[in-house]
Amino acid sequence: MVEELLIHKPDDPIQFLIDHLKQNNADAPRICVLGPAASGKTTVAMWLCKHLDAIRISQETLLSKETLALTKEAKAYKERKQKIPNALWANLIQERLSNVDCIKQGWILEGFPENQEQAWMLQSSGIFPRHVVVLYAPDMVLIERNSGKRLDPVTEEVYHTTFDWPSDELVQQRLVKPEDLSEEETSRKLLEYHRNFPGVFQIYQKILKSINADQPCMDVLSQVLTYVQTRHRSAAPFTPRIVFCGPPGSGKSLQAGLIAQKYHLVNICCGQLLKEAIADKTKLGELVKPYIDNGYPVPDKLVLKVLADRLNAPDCVANGWVLHGFPRDIEQGEELQKSHSPNRVFFFNLPYESIMERLSQRRTDPVTGERYHTTFRPAPTPVIQARLRQNPRDNEENIEKRVEAYYRNAAELEDFYEDAFYVNADQDPHVVFEFIESCIIKPLPCKKKLRKRARLIEMRLACLGTESQVNGQPPRVCSRPEVQNKEKVT
């Protein structure tokens, strides 16, 4: 968005940004398909347009678009058999890309820019492709291909007398031989392309991928599609706003502390925040105190006010934050989204048996306040062991109630956060931390890709479950069936 502001320099920046956000074209393709003559640019561009539902733009389509103001001027140059100026091409492309269909659906620019000057003009016009595909093949192969090239004037599709002849007789009859297909003319175009390409490569080298066009057509198309569907990593900094959700005992507090310590974030525990408000005797704390003292849940409005005050503090705004213990249901999630939208959400999954093992065996030393665990971290001396006490919250009956309360609303909360990451919390804390860290520093995947990947994973897990039942071995079951698949994936 800052890039767009610098390019367009609008008189009203706020309205410009609002209009920019309303376009909702963050995932719309912006692709250039380049290459020498007969390398297959048209075939690749048309196939991408069908697959991505984007608009194909080439020199031919621009000259045939009568609605564009500059088309007549460009045609006049062509009728006089003069070279169309680079500036005119750039203005023509800019005019076409400003149309609503290109903004909403995205575009595939075929065969342009042809040289460095044209690339500079596109940039000065604010036209920046996200992906640049360059097709290449040996010159002798390209010359041979060009001699058999045929064009369908109705659909503009390209065919070949040897490699790709249409089966429809009507299409065969209307195919025409393009102009300037002589070997000398093709050699001249190839020489000009090789002379100009290094300048284009220099400008687009960070987003450019070269693909060998001297291979089966489907292999070329598959490699092109794989590349244009990738998202480039951005080195731009962002302020982490992280939310940890999970059942009691899943390690949210531990991981929040580790993440906050390494990345200098503000560690916010919602329950602790309410206790601090009471201890500081703030106005909100006085309103919260009766609920805490009597063991009743604090109303969402009060919790959100206390939380909003903390999240609006300068350290949270500047450094970012990691929040755990909130939200607990979809209503709280919606309210948080309105005021302080998180950009990373993690759901911790842990089997019920592991939750019981972790919490029911926790003990506290009333003298030092140190925490111990009868299995994982026993007291170092018999004296300390004798004075350890168990928190009433950690008896099995209370643990069961807390777990049940979490899972009562967890499914709706998971559906609300579509881009959430799922963490298998039943493993070493350092392994869990490394996974969380990797999800924080990498870009978020596209929502469409997430949904597709989730469907594939669910299908695969369903097959694995069926296979294990056939073999006489029951599949692994999580404490909560609806998160079983997500836990296994992690």
CSV table of C-alpha atoms in Angstrom, one decimal:
chain,number,residue,atom,x,y,z
A,1,MET,CA,0.0,0.0,0.0
A,2,VAL,CA,2.9,2.4,0.7
A,3,GLU,CA,4.3,1.4,-2.7
A,4,GLU,CA,1.0,2.4,-4.3
A,5,LEU,CA,1.0,5.8,-2.5
A,6,LEU,CA,4.5,6.6,-3.6
A,7,ILE,CA,3.7,5.7,-7.2
A,8,HIS,CA,0.3,7.5,-7.6
A,9,LYS,CA,0.8,10.3,-5.1
A,10,PRO,CA,-2.9,10.9,-4.7
A,11,ASP,CA,-4.3,14.2,-3.4
A,12,ASP,CA,-6.4,12.4,-0.8
A,13,PRO,CA,-4.2,9.5,0.5
A,14,ILE,CA,-6.9,8.2,3.0
A,15,GLN,CA,-9.6,7.9,0.3
A,16,PHE,CA,-7.0,6.3,-2.0
A,17,LEU,CA,-6.2,3.7,0.5
A,18,ILE,CA,-9.8,3.0,1.2
A,19,ASP,CA,-10.5,2.5,-2.5
A,20,HIS,CA,-7.4,0.3,-2.7
A,21,LEU,CA,-8.7,-2.0,0.0
A,22,LYS,CA,-12.1,-2.2,-1.5
A,23,GLN,CA,-10.7,-3.6,-4.7
A,24,ASN,CA,-9.9,-6.8,-2.7
A,25,ASN,CA,-7.5,-8.0,-5.3
A,26,ALA,CA,-4.6,-9.0,-3.1
A,27,ASP,CA,-4.5,-12.6,-4.6
A,28,ALA,CA,-5.3,-11.6,-8.2
A,29,PRO,CA,-2.5,-12.8,-10.5
A,30,ARG,CA,-0.2,-10.3,-12.1
A,31,ILE,CA,2.0,-12.3,-14.4
A,32,CYS,CA,4.3,-11.6,-17.4
A,33,VAL,CA,5.0,-14.4,-19.8
A,34,LEU,CA,8.1,-13.7,-21.9
A,35,GLY,CA,10.3,-15.6,-24.3
A,36,PRO,CA,11.6,-15.7,-27.9
A,37,ALA,CA,9.5,-16.3,-30.9
A,38,ALA,CA,7.8,-19.7,-31.1
A,39,SER,CA,8.7,-20.5,-27.4
A,40,GLY,CA,5.0,-21.1,-26.6
A,41,LYS,CA,4.1,-17.7,-24.9
A,42,THR,CA,0.6,-17.6,-26.3
A,43,THR,CA,-0.2,-21.2,-25.4
A,44,VAL,CA,1.1,-20.7,-21.8
A,45,ALA,CA,-0.7,-17.4,-21.4
A,46,MET,CA,-4.1,-18.7,-22.7
A,47,TRP,CA,-3.8,-21.8,-20.5
A,48,LEU,CA,-3.0,-19.7,-17.4
A,49,CYS,CA,-6.0,-17.4,-18.2
A,50,LYS,CA,-8.3,-20.4,-18.3
A,51,HIS,CA,-6.9,-21.9,-15.2
A,52,LEU,CA,-6.7,-18.7,-13.1
A,53,ASP,CA,-9.7,-17.0,-14.6
A,54,ALA,CA,-7.5,-14.0,-15.4
A,55,ILE,CA,-7.4,-11.6,-18.4
A,56,ARG,CA,-4.9,-12.2,-21.2
A,57,ILE,CA,-3.2,-9.1,-22.6
A,58,SER,CA,-1.0,-9.2,-25.6
A,59,GLN,CA,-0.1,-6.7,-28.4
A,60,GLU,CA,-2.8,-8.3,-30.6
A,61,THR,CA,-5.5,-8.0,-28.0
A,62,LEU,CA,-4.6,-4.4,-27.2
A,63,LEU,CA,-4.8,-3.4,-30.9
A,64,SER,CA,-8.2,-5.2,-31.3
A,65,LYS,CA,-9.7,-3.4,-28.2
A,66,GLU,CA,-11.5,-0.6,-29.9
A,67,THR,CA,-12.8,0.9,-26.6
A,68,LEU,CA,-9.3,2.0,-25.6
A,69,ALA,CA,-8.5,5.6,-26.4
A,70,LEU,CA,-5.0,5.0,-27.6
A,71,THR,CA,-5.8,2.0,-29.9
A,72,LYS,CA,-6.4,4.1,-33.0
A,73,GLU,CA,-3.1,5.9,-32.6
A,74,ALA,CA,-1.2,2.6,-32.2
A,75,LYS,CA,-3.0,1.1,-35.3
A,76,ALA,CA,-2.0,4.2,-37.3
A,77,TYR,CA,1.7,3.3,-36.7
A,78,LYS,CA,1.1,-0.2,-37.7
A,79,GLU,CA,-0.7,0.7,-40.9
A,80,ARG,CA,2.2,2.9,-41.8
A,81,LYS,CA,4.5,-0.1,-41.1
A,82,GLN,CA,6.3,2.0,-38.4
A,83,LYS,CA,7.4,0.7,-35.0
A,84,ILE,CA,5.0,1.6,-32.2
A,85,PRO,CA,6.8,3.7,-29.6
A,86,ASN,CA,7.6,2.1,-26.3
A,87,ALA,CA,5.8,5.0,-24.4
A,88,LEU,CA,2.6,4.4,-26.4
A,89,TRP,CA,2.7,0.6,-25.6
A,90,ALA,CA,3.2,1.4,-21.9
A,91,ASN,CA,0.3,3.9,-21.9
A,92,LEU,CA,-1.9,1.4,-23.8
A,93,ILE,CA,-1.2,-1.3,-21.3
A,94,GLN,CA,-1.7,1.0,-18.3
A,95,GLU,CA,-5.1,2.0,-19.7
A,96,ARG,CA,-6.1,-1.6,-20.2
A,97,LEU,CA,-5.0,-2.7,-16.8
A,98,SER,CA,-7.0,0.1,-15.1
A,99,ASN,CA,-10.2,-1.6,-16.3
A,100,VAL,CA,-12.4,-3.3,-13.7
A,101,ASP,CA,-11.9,-6.8,-15.1
A,102,CYS,CA,-8.1,-6.7,-14.8
A,103,ILE,CA,-8.3,-5.2,-11.3
A,104,LYS,CA,-10.7,-7.9,-10.0
A,105,GLN,CA,-9.5,-11.0,-12.0
A,106,GLY,CA,-5.9,-10.2,-12.5
A,107,TRP,CA,-3.9,-10.3,-15.7
A,108,ILE,CA,-1.5,-12.2,-17.8
A,109,LEU,CA,0.7,-10.0,-19.9
A,110,GLU,CA,2.1,-11.9,-22.9
A,111,GLY,CA,5.3,-10.9,-24.7
A,112,PHE,CA,5.8,-7.6,-22.9
A,113,PRO,CA,8.2,-6.0,-21.9
A,114,GLU,CA,10.5,-6.8,-24.8
A,115,ASN,CA,13.4,-4.6,-23.6
A,116,GLN,CA,14.7,-2.8,-20.6
A,117,GLU,CA,13.2,0.6,-21.6
A,118,GLN,CA,9.7,-0.9,-21.8
A,119,ALA,CA,10.2,-2.5,-18.4
A,120,TRP,CA,11.2,0.8,-16.9
A,121,MET,CA,8.1,2.5,-18.4
A,122,LEU,CA,5.9,-0.2,-16.9
A,123,GLN,CA,7.4,0.5,-13.5
A,124,SER,CA,7.0,4.3,-13.9
A,125,SER,CA,3.4,3.6,-14.7
A,126,GLY,CA,2.9,1.7,-11.5
A,127,ILE,CA,2.7,-1.7,-13.2
A,128,PHE,CA,4.6,-4.4,-11.2
A,129,PRO,CA,4.1,-8.1,-12.0
A,130,ARG,CA,4.3,-10.5,-9.1
A,131,HIS,CA,5.7,-13.3,-11.3
A,132,VAL,CA,7.7,-13.2,-14.5
A,133,VAL,CA,7.9,-16.5,-16.5
A,134,VAL,CA,10.6,-16.7,-19.2
A,135,LEU,CA,10.4,-19.6,-21.7
A,136,TYR,CA,13.6,-20.7,-23.4
A,137,ALA,CA,14.6,-23.3,-26.0
A,138,PRO,CA,17.5,-23.8,-28.5
A,139,ASP,CA,17.3,-21.5,-31.5
A,140,MET,CA,17.2,-24.4,-34.0
A,141,VAL,CA,14.1,-25.8,-32.2
A,142,LEU,CA,12.4,-22.4,-32.2
A,143,ILE,CA,13.1,-21.9,-36.0
A,144,GLU,CA,11.6,-25.4,-36.7
A,145,ARG,CA,8.6,-24.7,-34.6
A,146,ASN,CA,7.9,-21.3,-36.2
A,147,SER,CA,7.8,-22.8,-39.7
A,148,GLY,CA,4.8,-25.0,-38.8
A,149,LYS,CA,2.9,-22.4,-36.7
A,150,ARG,CA,-0.8,-21.8,-37.5
A,151,LEU,CA,-3.2,-19.4,-36.0
A,152,ASP,CA,-7.0,-19.7,-35.4
A,153,PRO,CA,-8.3,-16.1,-36.2
A,154,VAL,CA,-11.6,-16.8,-34.2
A,155,THR,CA,-10.2,-18.1,-30.9
A,156,GLU,CA,-6.6,-16.7,-31.3
A,157,GLU,CA,-5.3,-20.1,-30.3
A,158,VAL,CA,-2.0,-21.3,-31.8
A,159,TYR,CA,-1.6,-24.7,-33.4
A,160,HIS,CA,1.3,-26.5,-35.2
A,161,THR,CA,1.2,-28.7,-38.3
A,162,THR,CA,3.3,-31.4,-36.6
A,163,PHE,CA,3.1,-31.1,-32.8
A,164,ASP,CA,-0.4,-29.7,-32.2
A,165,TRP,CA,-2.9,-30.2,-35.1
A,166,PRO,CA,-6.6,-29.6,-34.2
A,167,SER,CA,-9.0,-32.6,-34.5
A,168,ASP,CA,-11.9,-30.4,-35.5
A,169,GLU,CA,-12.2,-30.1,-39.3
A,170,LEU,CA,-13.8,-26.7,-39.0
A,171,VAL,CA,-10.9,-25.4,-37.0
A,172,GLN,CA,-8.4,-26.9,-39.5
A,173,GLN,CA,-10.1,-25.1,-42.4
A,174,ARG,CA,-10.0,-21.6,-40.8
A,175,LEU,CA,-6.3,-21.8,-39.7
A,176,VAL,CA,-4.1,-19.2,-41.2
A,177,LYS,CA,-0.3,-18.9,-41.5
A,178,PRO,CA,1.0,-15.9,-39.5
A,179,GLU,CA,3.0,-13.3,-41.3
A,180,ASP,CA,6.8,-13.2,-41.3
A,181,LEU,CA,7.4,-16.9,-40.7
A,182,SER,CA,10.5,-17.1,-42.9
A,183,GLU,CA,13.6,-18.5,-41.4
A,184,GLU,CA,15.5,-15.2,-42.0
A,185,GLU,CA,12.8,-13.2,-40.2
A,186,THR,CA,12.7,-15.7,-37.3
A,187,SER,CA,16.5,-15.5,-36.9
A,188,ARG,CA,16.3,-11.7,-36.9
A,189,LYS,CA,13.7,-11.8,-34.1
A,190,LEU,CA,15.8,-14.3,-32.1
A,191,LEU,CA,18.9,-12.1,-32.4
A,192,GLU,CA,17.0,-9.1,-31.2
A,193,TYR,CA,15.5,-11.0,-28.3
A,194,HIS,CA,18.9,-12.3,-27.1
A,195,ARG,CA,20.3,-8.8,-27.3
A,196,ASN,CA,17.5,-7.2,-25.2
A,197,PHE,CA,16.8,-10.0,-22.7
A,198,PRO,CA,19.7,-9.3,-20.3
A,199,GLY,CA,18.3,-5.8,-19.6
A,200,VAL,CA,14.8,-7.3,-18.8
A,201,PHE,CA,16.4,-10.0,-16.6
A,202,GLN,CA,18.3,-7.3,-14.6
A,203,ILE,CA,15.0,-5.6,-13.6
A,204,TYR,CA,12.9,-8.7,-12.8
A,205,GLN,CA,15.6,-11.1,-11.6
A,206,LYS,CA,14.1,-11.5,-8.1
A,207,ILE,CA,10.6,-12.5,-9.4
A,208,LEU,CA,11.7,-14.2,-12.6
A,209,LYS,CA,11.8,-18.0,-13.4
A,210,SER,CA,13.2,-19.5,-16.6
A,211,ILE,CA,11.5,-22.6,-17.8
A,212,ASN,CA,12.7,-25.0,-20.5
A,213,ALA,CA,10.1,-24.9,-23.3
A,214,ASP,CA,11.8,-27.8,-25.2
A,215,GLN,CA,9.8,-30.5,-23.4
A,216,PRO,CA,6.2,-31.9,-23.5
A,217,CYS,CA,3.6,-29.1,-23.3
A,218,MET,CA,1.9,-30.4,-20.1
A,219,ASP,CA,5.3,-30.5,-18.3
A,220,VAL,CA,5.9,-26.8,-19.2
A,221,LEU,CA,2.4,-25.8,-18.1
A,222,SER,CA,2.7,-27.7,-14.8
A,223,GLN,CA,6.0,-26.0,-14.0
A,224,VAL,CA,4.6,-22.6,-14.9
A,225,LEU,CA,1.5,-23.1,-12.8
A,226,THR,CA,3.6,-24.3,-9.8
A,227,TYR,CA,5.7,-21.1,-9.9
A,228,VAL,CA,2.9,-18.5,-10.4
A,229,GLN,CA,1.0,-20.0,-7.4
A,230,THR,CA,4.0,-19.5,-5.1
A,231,ARG,CA,4.1,-16.4,-2.8
A,232,HIS,CA,7.3,-14.5,-2.6
A,233,ARG,CA,8.7,-14.0,0.9
A,234,SER,CA,8.7,-10.4,2.1
A,235,ALA,CA,11.4,-8.9,4.2
A,236,ALA,CA,9.0,-6.2,5.4
A,237,PRO,CA,8.7,-6.2,9.3
A,238,PHE,CA,5.4,-6.8,11.0
A,239,THR,CA,4.2,-6.3,14.5
A,240,PRO,CA,3.3,-9.8,15.9
A,241,ARG,CA,-0.2,-10.1,17.4
A,242,ILE,CA,-0.3,-13.7,18.5
A,243,VAL,CA,-3.1,-15.6,20.2
A,244,PHE,CA,-2.6,-19.1,21.9
A,245,CYS,CA,-5.8,-21.2,22.4
A,246,GLY,CA,-5.9,-24.6,23.9
A,247,PRO,CA,-7.1,-26.8,26.8
A,248,PRO,CA,-5.6,-26.3,30.3
A,249,GLY,CA,-2.2,-27.9,30.7
A,250,SER,CA,-1.3,-27.7,27.0
A,251,GLY,CA,1.7,-25.4,27.6
A,252,LYS,CA,0.3,-22.1,26.4
A,253,SER,CA,1.9,-20.1,29.2
A,254,LEU,CA,5.3,-21.7,28.7
A,255,GLN,CA,5.4,-21.1,25.0
A,256,ALA,CA,4.1,-17.6,25.4
A,257,GLY,CA,6.9,-16.8,27.8
A,258,LEU,CA,9.5,-18.3,25.4
A,259,ILE,CA,8.2,-16.4,22.4
A,260,ALA,CA,7.9,-13.2,24.3
A,261,GLN,CA,11.5,-13.5,25.6
A,262,LYS,CA,13.0,-14.2,22.3
A,263,TYR,CA,11.2,-11.6,20.2
A,264,HIS,CA,10.7,-9.0,23.0
A,265,LEU,CA,6.9,-9.2,22.8
A,266,VAL,CA,4.5,-8.4,25.7
A,267,ASN,CA,3.3,-11.6,27.3
A,268,ILE,CA,-0.4,-11.2,28.3
A,269,CYS,CA,-2.3,-13.8,30.3
A,270,CYS,CA,-5.9,-12.7,30.5
A,271,GLY,CA,-6.5,-14.3,33.9
A,272,GLN,CA,-3.4,-12.7,35.3
A,273,LEU,CA,-4.4,-9.3,33.8
A,274,LEU,CA,-7.7,-9.4,35.7
A,275,LYS,CA,-5.9,-10.2,38.9
A,276,GLU,CA,-3.5,-7.3,38.4
A,277,ALA,CA,-6.4,-4.9,37.8
A,278,ILE,CA,-7.9,-6.0,41.1
A,279,ALA,CA,-4.5,-5.7,42.9
A,280,ASP,CA,-3.9,-2.2,41.5
A,281,LYS,CA,-7.4,-1.2,42.7
A,282,THR,CA,-8.4,0.4,39.4
A,283,LYS,CA,-12.0,1.2,38.6
A,284,LEU,CA,-12.3,-1.8,36.3
A,285,GLY,CA,-10.6,-3.9,38.9
A,286,GLU,CA,-13.2,-3.0,41.5
A,287,LEU,CA,-15.9,-4.0,39.1
A,288,VAL,CA,-14.2,-7.3,38.3
A,289,LYS,CA,-13.4,-8.2,42.0
A,290,PRO,CA,-16.8,-9.5,43.1
A,291,TYR,CA,-16.9,-11.9,40.2
A,292,ILE,CA,-13.4,-13.3,41.0
A,293,ASP,CA,-14.1,-13.5,44.7
A,294,ASN,CA,-17.3,-15.5,44.2
A,295,GLY,CA,-16.0,-17.7,41.5
A,296,TYR,CA,-18.3,-16.4,38.8
A,297,PRO,CA,-17.2,-15.8,35.2
A,298,VAL,CA,-16.3,-12.1,34.5
A,299,PRO,CA,-18.7,-10.6,31.9
A,300,ASP,CA,-17.1,-10.2,28.4
A,301,LYS,CA,-17.6,-6.4,28.4
A,302,LEU,CA,-15.4,-6.0,31.5
A,303,VAL,CA,-12.8,-8.4,30.2
A,304,LEU,CA,-12.6,-6.7,26.9
A,305,LYS,CA,-12.2,-3.3,28.6
A,306,VAL,CA,-9.3,-4.5,30.7
A,307,LEU,CA,-7.8,-6.2,27.8
A,308,ALA,CA,-8.2,-3.3,25.4
A,309,ASP,CA,-6.5,-1.0,27.9
A,310,ARG,CA,-3.5,-3.3,28.0
A,311,LEU,CA,-3.3,-3.9,24.2
A,312,ASN,CA,-3.5,-0.2,23.5
A,313,ALA,CA,-0.5,0.5,25.8
A,314,PRO,CA,2.6,1.8,23.9
A,315,ASP,CA,4.7,-1.3,24.5
A,316,CYS,CA,2.1,-3.6,23.0
A,317,VAL,CA,1.6,-1.2,20.0
A,318,ALA,CA,5.3,-0.9,19.3
A,319,ASN,CA,6.6,-4.4,20.1
A,320,GLY,CA,3.6,-6.6,19.6
A,321,TRP,CA,2.0,-9.1,22.0
A,322,VAL,CA,1.2,-12.8,22.6
A,323,LEU,CA,-2.1,-13.4,24.3
A,324,HIS,CA,-3.3,-16.6,26.0
A,325,GLY,CA,-6.5,-17.3,28.0
A,326,PHE,CA,-8.6,-15.3,25.6
A,327,PRO,CA,-10.7,-15.7,23.5
A,328,ARG,CA,-12.6,-18.7,25.0
A,329,ASP,CA,-15.6,-18.6,22.6
A,330,ILE,CA,-16.6,-17.2,19.2
A,331,GLU,CA,-18.3,-14.1,20.7
A,332,GLN,CA,-15.1,-13.1,22.4
A,333,GLY,CA,-13.2,-13.9,19.2
A,334,GLU,CA,-15.4,-11.6,17.2
A,335,GLU,CA,-15.0,-8.8,19.7
A,336,LEU,CA,-11.2,-9.2,19.7
A,337,GLN,CA,-11.2,-9.2,15.9
A,338,LYS,CA,-13.0,-5.9,15.8
A,339,SER,CA,-10.6,-4.1,18.1
A,340,HIS,CA,-7.2,-5.9,17.9
A,341,SER,CA,-7.2,-8.4,15.1
A,342,PRO,CA,-4.5,-11.0,15.7
A,343,ASN,CA,-2.2,-12.0,12.7
A,344,ARG,CA,-1.2,-15.4,14.1
A,345,VAL,CA,-3.5,-17.8,15.9
A,346,PHE,CA,-2.4,-21.2,17.3
A,347,PHE,CA,-4.5,-24.0,18.7
A,348,PHE,CA,-2.7,-26.4,21.0
A,349,ASN,CA,-4.0,-30.0,20.9
A,350,LEU,CA,-3.3,-32.4,23.7
A,351,PRO,CA,-4.9,-35.8,24.5
A,352,TYR,CA,-7.1,-36.0,27.6
A,353,GLU,CA,-4.7,-38.5,29.3
A,354,SER,CA,-1.8,-36.1,28.9
A,355,ILE,CA,-3.8,-33.2,30.3
A,356,MET,CA,-4.6,-35.2,33.4
A,357,GLU,CA,-1.0,-36.4,33.8
A,358,ARG,CA,0.3,-32.9,33.6
A,359,LEU,CA,-2.2,-31.1,35.8
A,360,SER,CA,-3.2,-33.6,38.5
A,361,GLN,CA,0.4,-34.2,39.5
A,362,ARG,CA,1.4,-30.6,39.8
A,363,ARG,CA,2.5,-29.5,43.3
A,364,THR,CA,3.5,-26.1,44.8
A,365,ASP,CA,6.0,-25.3,47.6
A,366,PRO,CA,4.1,-22.9,49.9
A,367,VAL,CA,7.4,-21.6,51.3
A,368,THR,CA,9.3,-20.7,48.1
A,369,GLY,CA,6.3,-20.7,45.6
A,370,GLU,CA,8.3,-23.1,43.4
A,371,ARG,CA,6.3,-25.5,41.2
A,372,TYR,CA,7.1,-29.2,41.0
A,373,HIS,CA,5.7,-32.3,39.3
A,374,THR,CA,5.6,-35.7,40.9
A,375,THR,CA,6.8,-37.4,37.6
A,376,PHE,CA,8.6,-34.9,35.5
A,377,ARG,CA,10.1,-32.6,38.1
A,378,PRO,CA,10.0,-34.2,41.6
A,379,ALA,CA,11.0,-32.3,44.7
A,380,PRO,CA,14.8,-32.4,45.3
A,381,THR,CA,14.6,-33.3,49.0
A,382,PRO,CA,12.3,-35.2,51.3
A,383,VAL,CA,11.7,-32.0,53.4
A,384,ILE,CA,10.4,-30.1,50.4
A,385,GLN,CA,8.4,-33.1,49.3
A,386,ALA,CA,6.7,-33.3,52.6
A,387,ARG,CA,5.4,-29.7,52.5
A,388,LEU,CA,4.2,-29.6,48.9
A,389,ARG,CA,0.5,-28.8,48.4
A,390,GLN,CA,-1.9,-29.3,45.5
A,391,ASN,CA,-3.9,-26.4,44.1
A,392,PRO,CA,-7.7,-27.3,44.3
A,393,ARG,CA,-8.0,-26.4,40.6
A,394,ASP,CA,-5.7,-29.4,39.9
A,395,ASN,CA,-7.8,-32.2,41.3
A,396,GLU,CA,-9.3,-34.5,38.6
A,397,GLU,CA,-12.9,-33.3,39.0
A,398,ASN,CA,-12.0,-29.7,38.4
A,399,ILE,CA,-9.6,-30.5,35.6
A,400,GLU,CA,-12.4,-32.4,33.8
A,401,LYS,CA,-14.8,-29.4,34.1
A,402,ARG,CA,-12.2,-27.0,32.7
A,403,VAL,CA,-11.4,-29.3,29.8
A,404,GLU,CA,-15.0,-29.8,29.1
A,405,ALA,CA,-15.6,-26.0,29.2
A,406,TYR,CA,-12.8,-25.4,26.7
A,407,TYR,CA,-14.0,-28.0,24.2
A,408,ARG,CA,-17.6,-26.8,24.4
A,409,ASN,CA,-16.6,-23.7,22.4
A,410,ALA,CA,-13.4,-24.8,20.7
A,411,ALA,CA,-15.0,-26.1,17.4
A,412,GLU,CA,-16.7,-22.8,16.6
A,413,LEU,CA,-13.6,-20.9,17.6
A,414,GLU,CA,-11.4,-23.0,15.2
A,415,ASP,CA,-13.9,-22.4,12.4
A,416,PHE,CA,-13.8,-18.7,13.1
A,417,TYR,CA,-10.0,-18.5,12.7
A,418,GLU,CA,-9.6,-20.1,9.3
A,419,ASP,CA,-5.9,-19.3,9.0
A,420,ALA,CA,-5.0,-20.7,12.4
A,421,PHE,CA,-2.1,-23.1,13.0
A,422,TYR,CA,-2.5,-26.3,14.9
A,423,VAL,CA,0.2,-27.5,17.3
A,424,ASN,CA,0.7,-31.0,18.7
A,425,ALA,CA,1.5,-30.0,22.3
A,426,ASP,CA,2.1,-33.6,23.3
A,427,GLN,CA,5.9,-33.4,22.6
A,428,ASP,CA,9.1,-31.8,23.8
A,429,PRO,CA,8.5,-28.0,24.6
A,430,HIS,CA,11.5,-27.1,22.4
A,431,VAL,CA,10.1,-28.9,19.4
A,432,VAL,CA,6.8,-27.1,20.0
A,433,PHE,CA,8.6,-23.8,20.2
A,434,GLU,CA,10.5,-24.4,17.0
A,435,PHE,CA,7.2,-25.1,15.2
A,436,ILE,CA,5.5,-22.0,16.6
A,437,GLU,CA,8.5,-19.9,15.7
A,438,SER,CA,8.6,-21.2,12.1
A,439,CYS,CA,4.9,-20.2,11.7
A,440,ILE,CA,5.5,-16.7,13.1
A,441,ILE,CA,8.3,-15.8,10.8
A,442,LYS,CA,6.9,-17.3,7.5
A,443,PRO,CA,4.2,-15.6,5.4
A,444,LEU,CA,0.6,-16.7,5.9
A,445,PRO,CA,-0.6,-19.1,3.2
A,446,CYS,CA,-3.5,-18.1,0.9
A,447,LYS,CA,-6.9,-19.1,2.3
A,448,LYS,CA,-7.8,-21.0,-0.8
A,449,LYS,CA,-4.6,-23.0,-0.6
A,450,LEU,CA,-5.3,-23.7,3.1
A,451,ARG,CA,-8.8,-25.0,2.4
A,452,LYS,CA,-7.5,-27.2,-0.4
A,453,ARG,CA,-4.6,-28.5,1.7
A,454,ALA,CA,-7.0,-29.3,4.6
A,455,ARG,CA,-9.3,-31.2,2.3
A,456,LEU,CA,-6.4,-33.3,1.0
A,457,ILE,CA,-5.1,-33.9,4.5
A,458,GLU,CA,-8.5,-35.0,5.7
A,459,MET,CA,-8.9,-37.4,2.7
A,460,ARG,CA,-5.5,-38.9,3.4
A,461,LEU,CA,-6.2,-39.3,7.1
A,462,ALA,CA,-9.5,-40.9,6.3
A,463,CYS,CA,-7.7,-43.4,4.1
A,464,LEU,CA,-5.1,-44.1,6.8
A,465,GLY,CA,-7.9,-44.7,9.4
A,466,THR,CA,-9.7,-47.1,7.1
A,467,GLU,CA,-6.4,-48.9,6.3
A,468,SER,CA,-5.5,-49.4,9.9
A,469,GLN,CA,-9.0,-50.8,10.7
A,470,VAL,CA,-8.6,-53.2,7.8
A,471,ASN,CA,-5.3,-54.4,9.2
A,472,GLY,CA,-7.0,-55.0,12.6
A,473,GLN,CA,-5.3,-52.0,14.3
A,474,PRO,CA,-7.6,-49.3,15.6
A,475,PRO,CA,-6.5,-45.8,14.5
A,476,ARG,CA,-5.0,-43.4,17.1
A,477,VAL,CA,-7.8,-41.4,18.7
A,478,CYS,CA,-7.4,-37.9,20.2
A,479,SER,CA,-9.4,-36.9,23.3
A,480,ARG,CA,-11.6,-34.9,20.9
A,481,PRO,CA,-12.6,-36.4,17.6
A,482,GLU,CA,-13.1,-33.2,15.7
A,483,VAL,CA,-9.5,-32.2,16.3
A,484,GLN,CA,-8.1,-35.6,15.8
A,485,ASN,CA,-7.0,-35.0,12.2
A,486,LYS,CA,-5.4,-31.6,12.9
A,487,GLU,CA,-3.4,-33.1,15.8
A,488,LYS,CA,-2.0,-35.9,13.6
A,489,VAL,CA,-1.1,-33.5,10.9
A,490,THR,CA,1.1,-31.4,13.2
